[in-house]
CSV table of C-alpha atoms in Angstrom, one decimal:
chain,number,residue,atom,x,y,z
A,416,UNK,CA,-27.1,-18.7,31.0
A,417,UNK,CA,-26.0,-15.4,29.4
A,418,UNK,CA,-24.4,-17.5,26.6
A,419,UNK,CA,-26.8,-20.0,26.1
A,420,UNK,CA,-29.1,-18.1,25.9
A,421,UNK,CA,-26.8,-16.9,23.4
A,422,UNK,CA,-26.4,-19.4,20.9
A,423,UNK,CA,-29.9,-20.3,21.0
A,424,UNK,CA,-30.7,-16.7,20.2
A,425,UNK,CA,-28.2,-16.8,17.5
A,426,UNK,CA,-29.9,-20.5,16.3
A,427,UNK,CA,-33.5,-19.2,16.0
A,428,UNK,CA,-33.1,-15.3,14.9
A,429,UNK,CA,-32.5,-15.4,10.9
A,430,UNK,CA,-29.7,-12.9,10.0
A,431,UNK,CA,-31.9,-12.1,7.2
A,432,UNK,CA,-34.1,-10.1,9.3
A,433,UNK,CA,-31.9,-9.0,11.3
A,434,UNK,CA,-29.7,-7.7,8.5
A,435,UNK,CA,-32.8,-6.4,7.5
A,436,UNK,CA,-33.2,-4.9,11.0
A,437,UNK,CA,-29.8,-2.9,11.4
A,438,UNK,CA,-30.3,-1.8,8.1
A,439,UNK,CA,-33.4,-0.1,8.9
A,440,UNK,CA,-31.0,1.5,12.1
A,441,UNK,CA,-33.7,-0.2,14.5
A,442,UNK,CA,-30.9,-2.8,16.2
A,443,UNK,CA,-27.7,-0.5,15.3
A,444,UNK,CA,-25.8,0.6,18.6
A,445,UNK,CA,-28.8,-0.6,20.1
A,446,UNK,CA,-28.5,-3.7,21.3
A,447,UNK,CA,-26.7,-4.3,25.1
A,448,UNK,CA,-23.6,-4.9,26.1
A,449,UNK,CA,-23.6,-7.7,27.9
A,450,UNK,CA,-25.1,-9.3,23.8
A,451,UNK,CA,-22.1,-12.1,23.6
A,452,UNK,CA,-22.1,-14.6,20.8
A,453,UNK,CA,-19.8,-17.1,19.3
A,454,UNK,CA,-18.1,-14.7,17.5
A,455,UNK,CA,-17.7,-12.1,20.5
A,456,UNK,CA,-17.5,-14.6,23.6
A,457,UNK,CA,-14.8,-13.3,25.7
A,458,UNK,CA,-10.9,-13.6,25.5
A,459,UNK,CA,-10.7,-17.3,23.6
A,460,UNK,CA,-8.5,-17.1,20.9
A,461,UNK,CA,-6.9,-19.6,18.3
A,462,UNK,CA,-4.3,-17.3,16.6
A,463,UNK,CA,-1.8,-19.7,16.2
A,464,UNK,CA,-3.7,-22.7,16.2
A,465,UNK,CA,-1.9,-25.7,15.3
A,466,UNK,CA,-1.8,-25.8,11.6
A,467,UNK,CA,-2.6,-30.1,11.5
A,468,UNK,CA,-5.9,-29.9,12.9
A,469,UNK,CA,-8.4,-29.7,9.8
A,470,UNK,CA,-11.7,-28.2,10.2
A,471,UNK,CA,-14.9,-30.4,9.4
A,472,UNK,CA,-16.9,-30.4,6.5
A,473,UNK,CA,-20.2,-29.6,8.6
A,474,UNK,CA,-18.3,-26.3,9.7
A,475,UNK,CA,-17.5,-25.4,6.3
A,476,UNK,CA,-21.5,-25.2,5.5
A,477,UNK,CA,-22.4,-21.4,3.9
A,478,UNK,CA,-18.5,-21.0,3.4
A,479,UNK,CA,-18.1,-20.1,-0.4
A,480,UNK,CA,-15.6,-22.6,-1.6
A,481,UNK,CA,-12.7,-20.7,-3.8
A,482,UNK,CA,-14.7,-21.8,-7.0
A,483,UNK,CA,-18.1,-20.5,-5.9
A,484,UNK,CA,-15.6,-16.8,-4.6
A,485,UNK,CA,-14.2,-16.9,-8.2
A,486,UNK,CA,-17.5,-16.9,-10.3
A,487,UNK,CA,-18.8,-14.4,-7.1
A,488,UNK,CA,-15.5,-12.4,-8.7
A,489,UNK,CA,-16.6,-12.8,-11.4
A,490,UNK,CA,-20.2,-11.8,-11.4
A,491,UNK,CA,-19.6,-8.7,-9.6
A,492,UNK,CA,-17.8,-7.1,-12.3
A,493,UNK,CA,-20.5,-7.8,-15.1
A,494,UNK,CA,-23.3,-5.9,-12.1
A,495,UNK,CA,-20.7,-3.7,-11.2
A,496,UNK,CA,-18.3,-2.8,-14.8
A,497,UNK,CA,-19.2,0.9,-14.4
A,498,UNK,CA,-17.6,1.0,-11.3
A,499,UNK,CA,-15.1,-1.6,-11.2
A,500,UNK,CA,-13.0,-4.0,-13.2
A,501,UNK,CA,-11.3,-7.5,-12.3
A,502,UNK,CA,-8.3,-8.7,-12.4
A,503,UNK,CA,-6.0,-11.1,-10.7
A,504,UNK,CA,-2.3,-10.6,-9.1
A,505,UNK,CA,-0.9,-13.9,-9.8
A,506,UNK,CA,-1.7,-17.8,-8.6
A,507,UNK,CA,-1.6,-19.7,-5.7
A,508,UNK,CA,0.9,-23.1,-4.9
A,509,UNK,CA,-2.1,-24.9,-6.7
A,510,UNK,CA,-2.6,-22.5,-9.4
A,511,UNK,CA,-5.2,-20.9,-8.3
A,512,UNK,CA,-5.8,-16.9,-9.5
A,513,UNK,CA,-5.6,-14.7,-6.8
A,514,UNK,CA,-8.9,-12.5,-7.7
A,515,UNK,CA,-9.3,-8.9,-6.9
A,516,UNK,CA,-12.2,-6.8,-7.8
A,517,UNK,CA,-10.6,-2.9,-8.1
A,518,UNK,CA,-13.5,-0.2,-7.3
A,519,UNK,CA,-13.4,3.2,-8.8
A,520,UNK,CA,-15.9,6.1,-10.9
A,521,UNK,CA,-12.6,5.5,-13.2
A,522,UNK,CA,-11.6,1.9,-12.8
A,523,UNK,CA,-8.3,0.8,-14.4
A,524,UNK,CA,-7.1,4.2,-15.0
A,525,UNK,CA,-4.5,6.3,-12.9
A,526,UNK,CA,-6.1,9.6,-11.0
A,527,UNK,CA,-4.6,11.9,-8.5
A,528,UNK,CA,-6.2,9.7,-5.8
A,529,UNK,CA,-5.2,7.5,-2.9
A,530,UNK,CA,-5.2,4.3,-3.2
A,531,UNK,CA,-6.3,1.4,-0.7
A,532,UNK,CA,-6.7,-2.3,-0.4
A,533,UNK,CA,-8.3,-4.9,1.9
A,534,UNK,CA,-7.1,-8.4,2.2
A,535,UNK,CA,-8.9,-11.1,3.4
A,536,UNK,CA,-7.7,-15.1,4.5
A,537,UNK,CA,-4.4,-14.6,4.2
A,538,UNK,CA,-4.4,-17.5,7.0
A,539,UNK,CA,-6.5,-20.6,5.4
A,540,UNK,CA,-8.4,-21.2,8.6
A,541,UNK,CA,-8.9,-17.6,9.1
A,542,UNK,CA,-12.2,-17.3,6.4
A,543,UNK,CA,-14.6,-14.7,7.5
A,544,UNK,CA,-12.9,-12.0,5.7
A,545,UNK,CA,-13.1,-13.4,2.2
A,546,UNK,CA,-16.8,-13.4,3.1
A,547,UNK,CA,-16.7,-10.2,4.5
A,548,UNK,CA,-15.2,-8.7,1.4
A,549,UNK,CA,-17.5,-9.9,-0.9
A,550,UNK,CA,-20.6,-8.8,1.3
A,551,UNK,CA,-18.8,-4.9,1.2
A,552,UNK,CA,-17.6,-4.8,-2.5
A,553,UNK,CA,-21.0,-5.7,-3.2
A,554,UNK,CA,-22.9,-2.9,-0.5
A,555,UNK,CA,-20.8,0.1,-2.4
A,556,UNK,CA,-22.1,-1.3,-5.6
A,557,UNK,CA,-25.9,-1.1,-4.3
A,558,UNK,CA,-25.5,2.3,-2.8
A,559,UNK,CA,-23.4,4.1,-4.9
A,560,UNK,CA,-25.3,7.5,-5.2
A,561,UNK,CA,-27.5,6.6,-2.8
A,562,UNK,CA,-25.5,6.5,0.4
A,563,UNK,CA,-22.6,9.5,1.2
A,564,UNK,CA,-19.8,7.1,2.4
A,565,UNK,CA,-20.2,5.2,-1.0
A,566,UNK,CA,-20.4,7.7,-3.4
A,567,UNK,CA,-17.2,9.2,-1.1
A,568,UNK,CA,-15.1,5.9,-1.7
A,569,UNK,CA,-16.3,5.6,-5.6
A,570,UNK,CA,-15.2,8.2,-6.8
A,571,UNK,CA,-12.1,9.8,-3.9
A,572,UNK,CA,-10.3,6.4,-4.1
A,573,UNK,CA,-9.7,3.6,-5.9
A,574,UNK,CA,-10.3,1.0,-3.7
A,575,UNK,CA,-8.7,-2.2,-4.2
A,576,UNK,CA,-9.9,-5.6,-2.5
A,577,UNK,CA,-8.3,-8.9,-2.9
A,578,UNK,CA,-11.0,-12.0,-0.4
A,579,UNK,CA,-8.6,-14.6,-0.4
A,580,UNK,CA,-4.5,-14.5,-0.6
A,581,UNK,CA,-4.7,-18.2,0.0
A,582,UNK,CA,-7.3,-19.9,-1.2
A,583,UNK,CA,-4.8,-23.1,-0.9
A,584,UNK,CA,-5.5,-23.2,2.8
A,585,UNK,CA,-8.2,-22.4,3.4
A,586,UNK,CA,-9.0,-25.3,0.6
A,587,UNK,CA,-7.0,-27.8,2.8
A,588,UNK,CA,-8.6,-26.1,5.4
A,589,UNK,CA,-5.2,-25.2,7.5
A,590,UNK,CA,-3.2,-22.4,7.8
A,591,UNK,CA,-0.7,-22.0,6.1
A,592,UNK,CA,-0.7,-22.3,2.2
A,593,UNK,CA,-0.2,-25.5,0.1
A,594,UNK,CA,3.7,-25.4,1.1
A,595,UNK,CA,3.0,-25.5,4.7
A,596,UNK,CA,4.1,-21.9,5.0
A,597,UNK,CA,2.3,-19.1,6.9
A,598,UNK,CA,2.2,-16.1,4.6
A,599,UNK,CA,2.2,-13.5,7.3
A,600,UNK,CA,5.6,-14.9,8.1
A,601,UNK,CA,7.0,-15.3,4.7
A,602,UNK,CA,8.1,-11.4,3.5
A,603,UNK,CA,11.4,-9.5,4.6
A,604,UNK,CA,12.1,-8.2,8.2
A,605,UNK,CA,13.7,-5.3,8.9
A,606,UNK,CA,15.1,-6.7,12.1
A,607,UNK,CA,16.5,-10.4,11.4
A,608,UNK,CA,17.5,-11.6,8.1
A,609,UNK,CA,15.2,-13.7,6.7
A,610,UNK,CA,13.4,-14.3,3.5
A,611,UNK,CA,15.9,-12.0,1.4
A,612,UNK,CA,16.2,-14.9,-0.9
A,613,UNK,CA,13.0,-13.8,-3.7
A,614,UNK,CA,13.0,-17.3,-5.4
A,615,UNK,CA,12.2,-19.2,-2.1
A,616,UNK,CA,9.5,-16.9,-1.3
A,617,UNK,CA,6.2,-18.1,-1.6
A,618,UNK,CA,4.1,-17.4,-4.8
A,619,UNK,CA,1.6,-15.5,-2.9
A,620,UNK,CA,4.1,-13.4,-1.3
A,621,UNK,CA,5.4,-13.0,-4.6
A,622,UNK,CA,1.7,-11.5,-6.1
A,623,UNK,CA,1.6,-9.0,-3.1
A,624,UNK,CA,5.3,-7.6,-3.5
A,625,UNK,CA,5.2,-7.1,-7.4
A,626,UNK,CA,1.5,-5.9,-6.8
A,627,UNK,CA,2.9,-3.1,-4.4
A,628,UNK,CA,5.4,-1.8,-7.1
A,629,UNK,CA,3.0,-2.3,-9.6
A,630,UNK,CA,0.4,0.1,-7.4
A,631,UNK,CA,1.6,3.0,-5.4
A,632,UNK,CA,-0.7,2.4,-2.0
A,633,UNK,CA,-1.7,4.9,0.2
A,634,UNK,CA,-2.9,2.1,3.5
A,635,UNK,CA,-3.9,-1.4,3.7
A,636,UNK,CA,-5.9,-3.6,5.7
A,637,UNK,CA,-5.8,-7.0,6.1
A,638,UNK,CA,-8.6,-9.1,8.1
A,639,UNK,CA,-7.4,-11.8,10.3
A,640,UNK,CA,-9.5,-14.1,12.6
A,641,UNK,CA,-8.9,-15.3,16.4
A,642,UNK,CA,-9.2,-11.5,18.4
A,643,UNK,CA,-11.3,-8.2,18.7
A,644,UNK,CA,-8.5,-5.5,17.7
A,645,UNK,CA,-6.6,-3.3,15.5
A,646,UNK,CA,-3.3,-4.3,15.5
A,647,UNK,CA,-0.5,-1.4,14.0
A,648,UNK,CA,3.4,-1.3,13.9
A,649,UNK,CA,5.8,-2.3,14.5
A,650,UNK,CA,5.3,-6.3,14.6
A,651,UNK,CA,8.2,-6.9,16.0
A,652,UNK,CA,11.4,-6.2,18.3
A,653,UNK,CA,14.6,-5.5,18.1
A,654,UNK,CA,15.2,-8.4,20.3
A,655,UNK,CA,12.4,-10.1,19.6
A,656,UNK,CA,11.2,-9.1,23.7
A,657,UNK,CA,7.6,-8.7,23.9
A,658,UNK,CA,7.1,-4.8,24.4
A,659,UNK,CA,5.5,-1.8,22.6
A,660,UNK,CA,7.7,-1.1,19.9
A,661,UNK,CA,6.6,2.4,18.3
A,662,UNK,CA,7.3,2.6,14.3
A,663,UNK,CA,7.7,6.6,13.3
A,664,UNK,CA,4.5,7.3,12.4
A,665,UNK,CA,3.2,5.5,16.0
A,666,UNK,CA,0.2,8.1,16.1
A,667,UNK,CA,-1.2,8.3,12.9
A,668,UNK,CA,-1.6,4.5,12.9
A,669,UNK,CA,-3.0,4.6,16.7
A,670,UNK,CA,-5.6,7.2,14.3
A,671,UNK,CA,-6.0,5.2,12.0
A,672,UNK,CA,-7.2,1.9,14.2
A,673,UNK,CA,-9.2,4.0,16.3
A,674,UNK,CA,-11.1,4.8,13.3
A,675,UNK,CA,-11.6,1.3,12.7
A,676,UNK,CA,-11.8,0.1,16.4
A,677,UNK,CA,-14.7,3.3,17.3
A,678,UNK,CA,-16.8,2.6,14.4
A,679,UNK,CA,-17.0,-1.1,14.6
A,680,UNK,CA,-20.2,-2.4,16.6
A,681,UNK,CA,-18.1,-3.3,20.2
A,682,UNK,CA,-14.0,-3.4,19.8
A,683,UNK,CA,-13.5,-0.3,20.9
A,684,UNK,CA,-15.2,-1.5,24.3
A,685,UNK,CA,-12.6,-4.2,24.5
A,686,UNK,CA,-10.9,-5.1,28.2
A,687,UNK,CA,-8.0,-6.7,27.0
A,688,UNK,CA,-7.3,-3.6,24.6
A,689,UNK,CA,-7.5,0.0,25.9
A,690,UNK,CA,-10.0,0.9,22.7
A,691,UNK,CA,-9.9,-1.9,20.9
A,692,UNK,CA,-6.4,-0.8,19.5
A,693,UNK,CA,-2.5,-2.3,20.0
A,694,UNK,CA,0.8,-2.4,19.1
A,695,UNK,CA,1.7,-5.4,17.2
A,696,UNK,CA,5.2,-5.6,19.5
A,697,UNK,CA,3.5,-5.0,23.0
A,698,UNK,CA,1.0,-8.0,21.9
A,699,UNK,CA,3.2,-10.6,20.4
A,700,UNK,CA,5.9,-10.6,18.5
A,701,UNK,CA,6.1,-11.6,15.4
A,702,UNK,CA,8.6,-11.3,12.2
A,703,UNK,CA,8.5,-11.7,8.6
A,704,UNK,CA,4.9,-9.9,8.2
A,705,UNK,CA,3.1,-8.5,5.3
A,706,UNK,CA,2.3,-4.8,7.8
A,707,UNK,CA,5.6,-3.7,8.4
A,708,UNK,CA,7.5,-4.6,5.2
A,709,UNK,CA,3.9,-2.2,3.7
A,710,UNK,CA,5.3,0.2,5.9
A,711,UNK,CA,8.6,0.1,5.2
A,712,UNK,CA,9.8,-1.2,1.2
A,713,UNK,CA,5.7,0.0,-0.1
A,714,UNK,CA,5.2,3.2,2.1
A,715,UNK,CA,1.8,2.0,2.8
A,716,UNK,CA,0.0,2.2,5.9
A,717,UNK,CA,-1.1,-1.0,6.8
A,718,UNK,CA,-3.1,-2.5,9.6
A,719,UNK,CA,-3.9,-5.5,10.6
A,720,UNK,CA,-7.3,-6.5,11.8
A,721,UNK,CA,-8.7,-9.6,14.0
A,722,UNK,CA,-11.8,-9.4,13.7
A,723,UNK,CA,-13.7,-12.5,15.4
A,724,UNK,CA,-12.6,-14.3,17.8
A,725,UNK,CA,-14.3,-17.2,16.5
A,726,UNK,CA,-11.6,-18.1,13.6
A,727,UNK,CA,-14.3,-20.3,12.2
A,728,UNK,CA,-18.2,-19.5,12.9
A,729,UNK,CA,-21.2,-20.2,11.6
A,730,UNK,CA,-22.5,-19.3,8.9
A,731,UNK,CA,-25.7,-18.1,10.0
A,732,UNK,CA,-23.8,-15.6,12.0
A,733,UNK,CA,-21.5,-13.6,8.5
A,734,UNK,CA,-24.3,-11.4,8.6
A,735,UNK,CA,-24.0,-10.0,11.8
A,736,UNK,CA,-20.1,-9.7,11.6
A,737,UNK,CA,-20.8,-8.0,8.9
A,738,UNK,CA,-22.8,-4.7,10.6
A,739,UNK,CA,-20.5,-4.8,12.8
A,740,UNK,CA,-17.7,-4.6,10.6
A,741,UNK,CA,-19.3,-2.7,7.5
A,742,UNK,CA,-18.7,0.8,9.5
A,743,UNK,CA,-15.4,0.5,10.6
A,744,UNK,CA,-14.4,-0.9,6.8
A,745,UNK,CA,-16.3,2.6,5.1
A,746,UNK,CA,-14.7,4.8,7.5
A,747,UNK,CA,-11.2,3.7,7.4
A,748,UNK,CA,-11.4,4.0,3.4
A,749,UNK,CA,-12.9,6.8,3.5
A,750,UNK,CA,-10.5,8.3,5.8
A,751,UNK,CA,-7.9,8.7,3.5
A,752,UNK,CA,-9.3,11.1,1.7
A,753,UNK,CA,-11.6,13.0,4.7
A,754,UNK,CA,-7.9,13.3,5.8
A,755,UNK,CA,-4.2,13.8,6.2
A,756,UNK,CA,-1.9,16.0,3.1
A,757,UNK,CA,-2.5,15.7,-0.3
A,758,UNK,CA,-1.0,17.3,-3.1
A,759,UNK,CA,1.6,17.6,-6.1
A,760,UNK,CA,4.9,18.3,-6.8
A,761,UNK,CA,5.9,20.5,-10.1
A,762,UNK,CA,8.9,21.9,-11.6
A,763,UNK,CA,8.8,26.0,-12.4
A,764,UNK,CA,11.1,25.7,-15.0
A,765,UNK,CA,9.3,23.0,-16.9
A,766,UNK,CA,6.1,22.8,-15.3
A,767,UNK,CA,5.9,19.3,-15.4
A,768,UNK,CA,5.3,17.0,-12.5
A,769,UNK,CA,8.2,15.7,-10.4
A,770,UNK,CA,8.5,12.7,-8.5
A,771,UNK,CA,9.5,13.9,-5.2
A,772,UNK,CA,9.8,13.2,-1.8
A,773,UNK,CA,7.7,14.3,0.7
A,774,UNK,CA,8.8,13.8,4.5
A,775,UNK,CA,7.3,15.8,7.8
A,776,UNK,CA,10.0,18.0,10.3
A,777,UNK,CA,11.0,15.1,13.1
A,778,UNK,CA,9.1,11.9,11.8
A,779,UNK,CA,12.0,9.6,10.1
A,780,UNK,CA,9.8,8.6,7.6
A,781,UNK,CA,9.2,9.5,4.1
A,782,UNK,CA,6.5,9.2,1.0
A,783,UNK,CA,7.2,9.3,-2.5
A,784,UNK,CA,5.3,11.2,-5.0
A,785,UNK,CA,3.6,9.2,-7.9
A,786,UNK,CA,6.3,8.8,-11.1
A,787,UNK,CA,4.2,10.5,-13.3
A,788,UNK,CA,1.3,12.6,-11.8
A,789,UNK,CA,3.9,14.1,-9.2
A,790,UNK,CA,1.0,13.1,-6.5
A,791,UNK,CA,1.4,12.3,-2.9
A,792,UNK,CA,-0.7,10.9,0.1
A,793,UNK,CA,0.6,12.3,3.6
A,794,UNK,CA,-1.4,10.0,5.8
A,795,UNK,CA,-0.8,12.4,9.6
A,796,UNK,CA,-2.5,12.7,12.6
A,797,UNK,CA,-4.9,15.6,12.7
A,798,UNK,CA,-5.1,17.9,15.5
A,799,UNK,CA,-0.9,18.6,14.9
A,800,UNK,CA,1.2,21.5,13.8
A,801,UNK,CA,3.4,19.8,11.2
A,802,UNK,CA,6.5,21.2,8.8
A,803,UNK,CA,6.1,19.7,5.2
A,804,UNK,CA,8.9,19.6,3.1
A,805,UNK,CA,9.1,19.0,-1.0
A,806,UNK,CA,12.6,17.5,-2.4
A,807,UNK,CA,14.3,16.7,-5.7
A,808,UNK,CA,17.5,15.8,-6.6
A,809,UNK,CA,18.1,18.5,-9.0
A,810,UNK,CA,16.0,21.4,-7.4
A,811,UNK,CA,16.2,23.0,-4.3
A,812,UNK,CA,14.1,21.2,-1.6
A,813,UNK,CA,10.9,24.2,0.0
A,814,UNK,CA,8.5,23.4,3.3
A,815,UNK,CA,6.1,25.0,4.7
A,816,UNK,CA,4.1,24.8,8.3
A,817,UNK,CA,1.0,23.9,8.3
A,818,UNK,CA,-1.9,23.2,11.4
A,819,UNK,CA,-3.7,20.1,10.3
A,820,UNK,CA,-7.3,20.0,11.6
A,821,UNK,CA,-9.7,16.9,11.6
A,822,UNK,CA,-10.5,17.1,7.7
A,823,UNK,CA,-7.6,17.1,4.9
A,824,UNK,CA,-5.3,19.8,3.4
A,825,UNK,CA,-3.8,20.2,-0.3
A,826,UNK,CA,-0.5,21.5,0.1
A,827,UNK,CA,0.9,21.2,-3.3
A,828,UNK,CA,4.7,22.7,-4.0
A,829,UNK,CA,6.1,24.0,-7.1
A,830,UNK,CA,10.4,23.7,-6.6
A,831,UNK,CA,13.0,25.2,-8.5
A,832,UNK,CA,15.8,24.1,-10.1
A,833,UNK,CA,19.0,24.0,-8.1
A,834,UNK,CA,21.5,26.8,-9.5
A,835,UNK,CA,24.7,24.9,-9.4
A,836,UNK,CA,25.8,22.9,-12.8
A,837,UNK,CA,25.8,20.1,-11.3
A,838,UNK,CA,22.7,20.0,-10.7
A,839,UNK,CA,21.5,21.5,-13.8
A,840,UNK,CA,23.0,18.6,-15.7
A,841,UNK,CA,21.0,16.1,-13.7
A,842,UNK,CA,17.8,17.9,-14.6
A,843,UNK,CA,18.5,18.1,-18.1
A,844,UNK,CA,20.0,15.0,-18.3
A,845,UNK,CA,17.6,11.1,-19.2
A,846,UNK,CA,17.8,10.2,-15.0
A,847,UNK,CA,14.6,11.8,-14.7
A,848,UNK,CA,12.7,10.9,-17.6
A,849,UNK,CA,14.2,13.4,-19.4
A,850,UNK,CA,16.1,13.0,-23.0
A,851,UNK,CA,19.5,12.4,-24.0
A,852,UNK,CA,18.9,15.0,-26.6
A,853,UNK,CA,18.5,17.9,-23.9
A,854,UNK,CA,22.0,16.7,-21.8
A,855,UNK,CA,23.7,17.2,-25.1
A,856,UNK,CA,22.0,20.2,-25.6
A,857,UNK,CA,22.8,21.6,-23.3
A,858,UNK,CA,26.4,20.8,-23.4
A,859,UNK,CA,26.9,22.7,-26.8
A,860,UNK,CA,24.9,25.7,-25.1
A,861,UNK,CA,27.0,25.7,-22.4
A,862,UNK,CA,30.6,25.2,-23.8
A,863,UNK,CA,29.8,26.2,-27.6
A,864,UNK,CA,32.5,29.1,-27.2
A,865,UNK,CA,35.4,26.4,-25.5
A,866,UNK,CA,34.9,24.4,-28.4
A,867,UNK,CA,36.0,27.2,-31.2
A,868,UNK,CA,38.8,28.1,-29.1
A,869,UNK,CA,39.7,23.9,-29.0
A,870,UNK,CA,39.4,23.5,-32.6
A,871,UNK,CA,41.3,27.0,-33.1
A,872,UNK,CA,44.4,25.7,-31.3
A,873,UNK,CA,44.2,22.5,-33.2
A,874,UNK,CA,44.4,23.5,-36.2
A,875,UNK,CA,48.0,25.9,-35.3
A,876,UNK,CA,49.0,23.0,-34.5
A,877,UNK,CA,49.1,21.9,-37.5
A,878,UNK,CA,49.8,24.1,-39.3
A,879,UNK,CA,52.5,24.2,-36.8
A,880,UNK,CA,53.3,20.9,-37.8
A,881,UNK,CA,53.0,20.8,-41.2
A,882,UNK,CA,55.5,23.3,-41.3
A,883,UNK,CA,58.3,21.2,-39.5
A,884,UNK,CA,57.8,18.9,-41.6
A,885,UNK,CA,58.5,20.8,-44.6
A,886,UNK,CA,61.7,21.4,-44.0
A,887,UNK,CA,63.0,17.6,-43.2
A,888,UNK,CA,61.7,17.0,-46.3
A,889,UNK,CA,64.0,17.4,-49.9
A,890,UNK,CA,63.3,20.4,-52.4
A,891,UNK,CA,62.1,18.9,-55.0
A,892,UNK,CA,59.1,17.4,-53.4
A,893,UNK,CA,57.5,20.4,-51.5
A,894,UNK,CA,55.9,20.4,-54.3
A,895,UNK,CA,53.1,19.0,-56.0
A,896,UNK,CA,51.9,18.3,-52.6
A,897,UNK,CA,48.2,18.5,-51.8
A,898,UNK,CA,47.4,20.8,-48.8
A,899,UNK,CA,44.5,18.9,-46.7
A,900,UNK,CA,43.3,19.6,-42.9
A,901,UNK,CA,41.6,16.6,-41.1
A,902,UNK,CA,39.9,17.6,-38.1
């Protein structure tokens, strides 16, 4: 009866009125925990649904088509041109652009701010993410300079939103892409040699990997459907067993997942997942996933967010689902600026920024500073003591101990050049953005005396050689020969 009542309630109540009430705060967190909808009803899950089962036209009503999504993204770029930039990271198998919305007070410019990306519709039959991400982008645009979280994100984070990674799968109403490949199994894996052939990967996968090389993302999240939980690495195990397999930054990932879960309307109340979070391998292992690849190869802390039990809920529920997830989505992005360790690395000799490496003692994972600005953003769980080290080839490493409270902490490093000749040569060569002329100048300046001595020796040898040759020549040929020294 409770389920039937909820169904009738959702069918009758206007989503617009419900959205308005939530915005006024009248329903936020005040809905009874017994409220059950089709979206959040029980533990029914279809995570690995048969890819051949296609959705009917009726259930797609109310969802944007790919063309409508494209128009919405471009319209957003015009509407919010002062704080956004629209660009594509590539095309799908069928040639549809993978559109991205960048949101920042200085879009398109490199700044000393952390970058975050949201990706939706990784699986074609999980379309809720693409809808929510457009609503999320519009909410930030409408509330910039009005809401403190929206303002903080625009002014302190570079936010990139890819509403649909798998537009072909969506149009075909299937899980996989147009080549029938699961995109969340198409990345190189740390445990098994799969997907190592770059040319064999799907165009959507290659677009994401190139995107990661172009932009130094600090953290990210993908929106999925089929459950209600925040999932974190590792996603697989070395022996393929279903078991908790912690990555080096397990505590930090648990903190990030909890930021999302506890801000959600009811994710943290889950009876299946304690606190509404789970280690991927402990839940069900996967291999070739994007989450682990981001952390290993991109230096990016990524979560996999399952936001609806029902993969394809009726469109009139989307406004409610957005309200349930809005604060979580905002807090996760804002946490990049509000927590963790941030700073820059400089050379004490030249004052120029250094693309050094930041490590935390006891955690086998390093974060690289940016090439041009020397900026780093090291996410870390709060309320802990950390020994932070900065290193760079050709320089002496430095470290410091900090106590990280709830908020963020800024730690800059000024590294001294190594005094050994070998490292000084590395410092002045073209290896790290210097100039070849500096290397030549170094050699000439440090070995000038040696060159003079060598020249004197050569002249003396030439003199002895000529004297010996003259003694062997007939007397009449010793005259009229021009004297010539070749150096």
